[in-house]
Short mmCIF file of C-alpha atoms in Angstrom, two decimals:
data_model
loop_
_atom_site.label_atom_id
_atom_site.label_comp_id
_atom_site.label_asym_id
_atom_site.label_seq_id
_atom_site.Cartn_x
_atom_site.Cartn_y
_atom_site.Cartn_z
CA GLU A 1 75.12 148.78 251.88
CA ALA A 2 76.89 150.87 254.52
CA ASP A 3 78.66 147.73 255.74
CA ALA A 4 80.13 147.12 252.28
CA GLU A 5 81.37 150.71 252.17
CA ASP A 6 82.92 150.39 255.63
CA ARG A 7 84.79 147.22 254.61
CA SER A 8 86.19 148.87 251.50
CA VAL A 9 87.72 151.82 253.36
CA GLY A 10 91.49 151.51 253.31
CA SER A 11 91.39 148.31 251.28
CA THR A 12 93.32 149.63 248.28
CA ILE A 13 96.69 147.93 247.85
CA VAL A 14 99.33 150.39 246.71
CA THR A 15 102.53 149.49 244.87
CA ARG A 16 105.97 150.84 245.80
CA ASP A 17 105.65 153.56 243.18
CA GLY A 18 102.31 154.73 244.61
CA ARG A 19 99.94 153.20 242.04
CA ALA A 20 96.83 151.34 243.15
CA LEU A 21 96.96 147.64 242.34
CA GLY A 22 94.24 146.55 239.90
CA SER A 23 91.19 144.86 241.40
CA GLU A 24 91.92 141.40 239.89
CA ASP A 25 95.55 141.46 241.04
CA ALA A 26 94.50 142.70 244.50
CA ALA A 27 91.88 139.94 244.79
CA ASP A 28 94.46 137.28 243.86
CA LEU A 29 96.90 138.71 246.38
CA ARG A 30 94.35 138.84 249.21
CA ARG A 31 93.06 135.33 248.50
CA CYS A 32 96.52 133.75 248.38
CA LEU A 33 97.75 135.64 251.45
CA ALA A 34 94.67 134.53 253.40
CA THR A 35 95.27 130.93 252.26
CA LEU A 36 98.89 131.11 253.33
CA LEU A 37 98.12 132.53 256.78
CA LYS A 38 95.03 130.44 257.57
CA GLY A 39 97.05 127.99 259.68
CA GLY A 40 97.16 130.58 262.44
CA GLU A 41 100.95 130.80 262.68
CA GLN A 42 102.14 134.26 263.66
CA ALA A 43 103.86 135.89 260.69
CA ILE A 44 104.81 139.34 259.47
CA PRO A 45 104.49 139.82 255.68
CA THR A 46 107.55 141.76 254.51
CA ARG A 47 107.36 141.58 250.73
CA VAL A 48 104.81 140.59 248.12
CA GLU A 49 105.46 140.18 244.40
CA LEU A 50 103.21 139.34 241.48
CA LEU A 51 105.31 137.37 239.01
CA GLU A 52 105.47 134.43 236.63
CA LEU A 53 107.26 131.23 237.59
CA ASP A 54 108.00 129.00 234.61
CA GLY A 55 105.17 130.72 232.72
CA THR A 56 102.66 130.33 235.57
CA PRO A 57 101.18 133.52 237.10
CA ALA A 58 102.20 133.51 240.76
CA VAL A 59 102.29 135.47 244.02
CA SER A 60 105.50 135.43 246.03
CA VAL A 61 105.21 136.35 249.73
CA GLY A 62 108.14 136.98 252.05
CA LEU A 63 107.37 136.41 255.74
CA VAL A 64 109.22 136.71 259.01
CA THR A 65 107.88 134.03 261.34
CA LEU A 66 108.30 133.10 264.97
CA ASP A 67 111.28 130.85 265.65
CA PRO A 68 109.96 128.29 268.15
CA GLN A 69 113.39 127.84 269.74
CA SER A 70 114.15 131.51 270.41
CA GLY A 71 110.60 132.88 270.63
CA ALA A 72 111.65 135.76 268.35
CA PHE A 73 110.55 136.73 264.86
CA THR A 74 113.76 135.71 263.10
CA ARG A 75 112.78 132.91 260.71
CA ILE A 76 112.58 134.08 257.08
CA GLU A 77 110.25 132.28 254.67
CA VAL A 78 109.48 132.90 251.00
CA TRP A 79 106.35 131.24 249.61
CA THR A 80 105.50 131.29 245.91
CA LEU A 81 101.88 130.40 245.18
CA GLU A 82 100.04 129.86 241.90
CA ARG A 83 97.67 132.83 241.52
CA ALA A 84 94.68 130.86 240.22
CA THR A 85 94.63 128.20 242.96
CA CYS A 86 96.99 129.51 245.68
CA GLN A 87 98.78 126.14 245.58
CA VAL A 88 102.42 126.24 246.71
CA LEU A 89 104.86 126.23 243.80
CA ARG A 90 108.01 126.90 245.81
CA PHE A 91 109.02 127.34 249.47
CA ASP A 92 112.32 128.55 250.91
CA GLN A 93 113.24 129.06 254.56
CA ALA A 94 116.29 130.57 256.24
#
């Protein structure tokens, strides 16, 4: 039981306006972010949005990733994932 308490410390996700994200929304966000990053590529999450895309509940994640040519974190990616399955709905890269 102590282990579960230790894992929950600091696990609240807070919105820009200081409100705690609801547990269902936070679980969707964590699951989809873990799915997105499971490939092991180094990435810095810069923005996360819960939204609807064409009526489908989604999570949009902005990342800065390592540019293999320069070796610097300069590549910008925006992934939009379906919340229920974490399947990619849209991907943009700059």
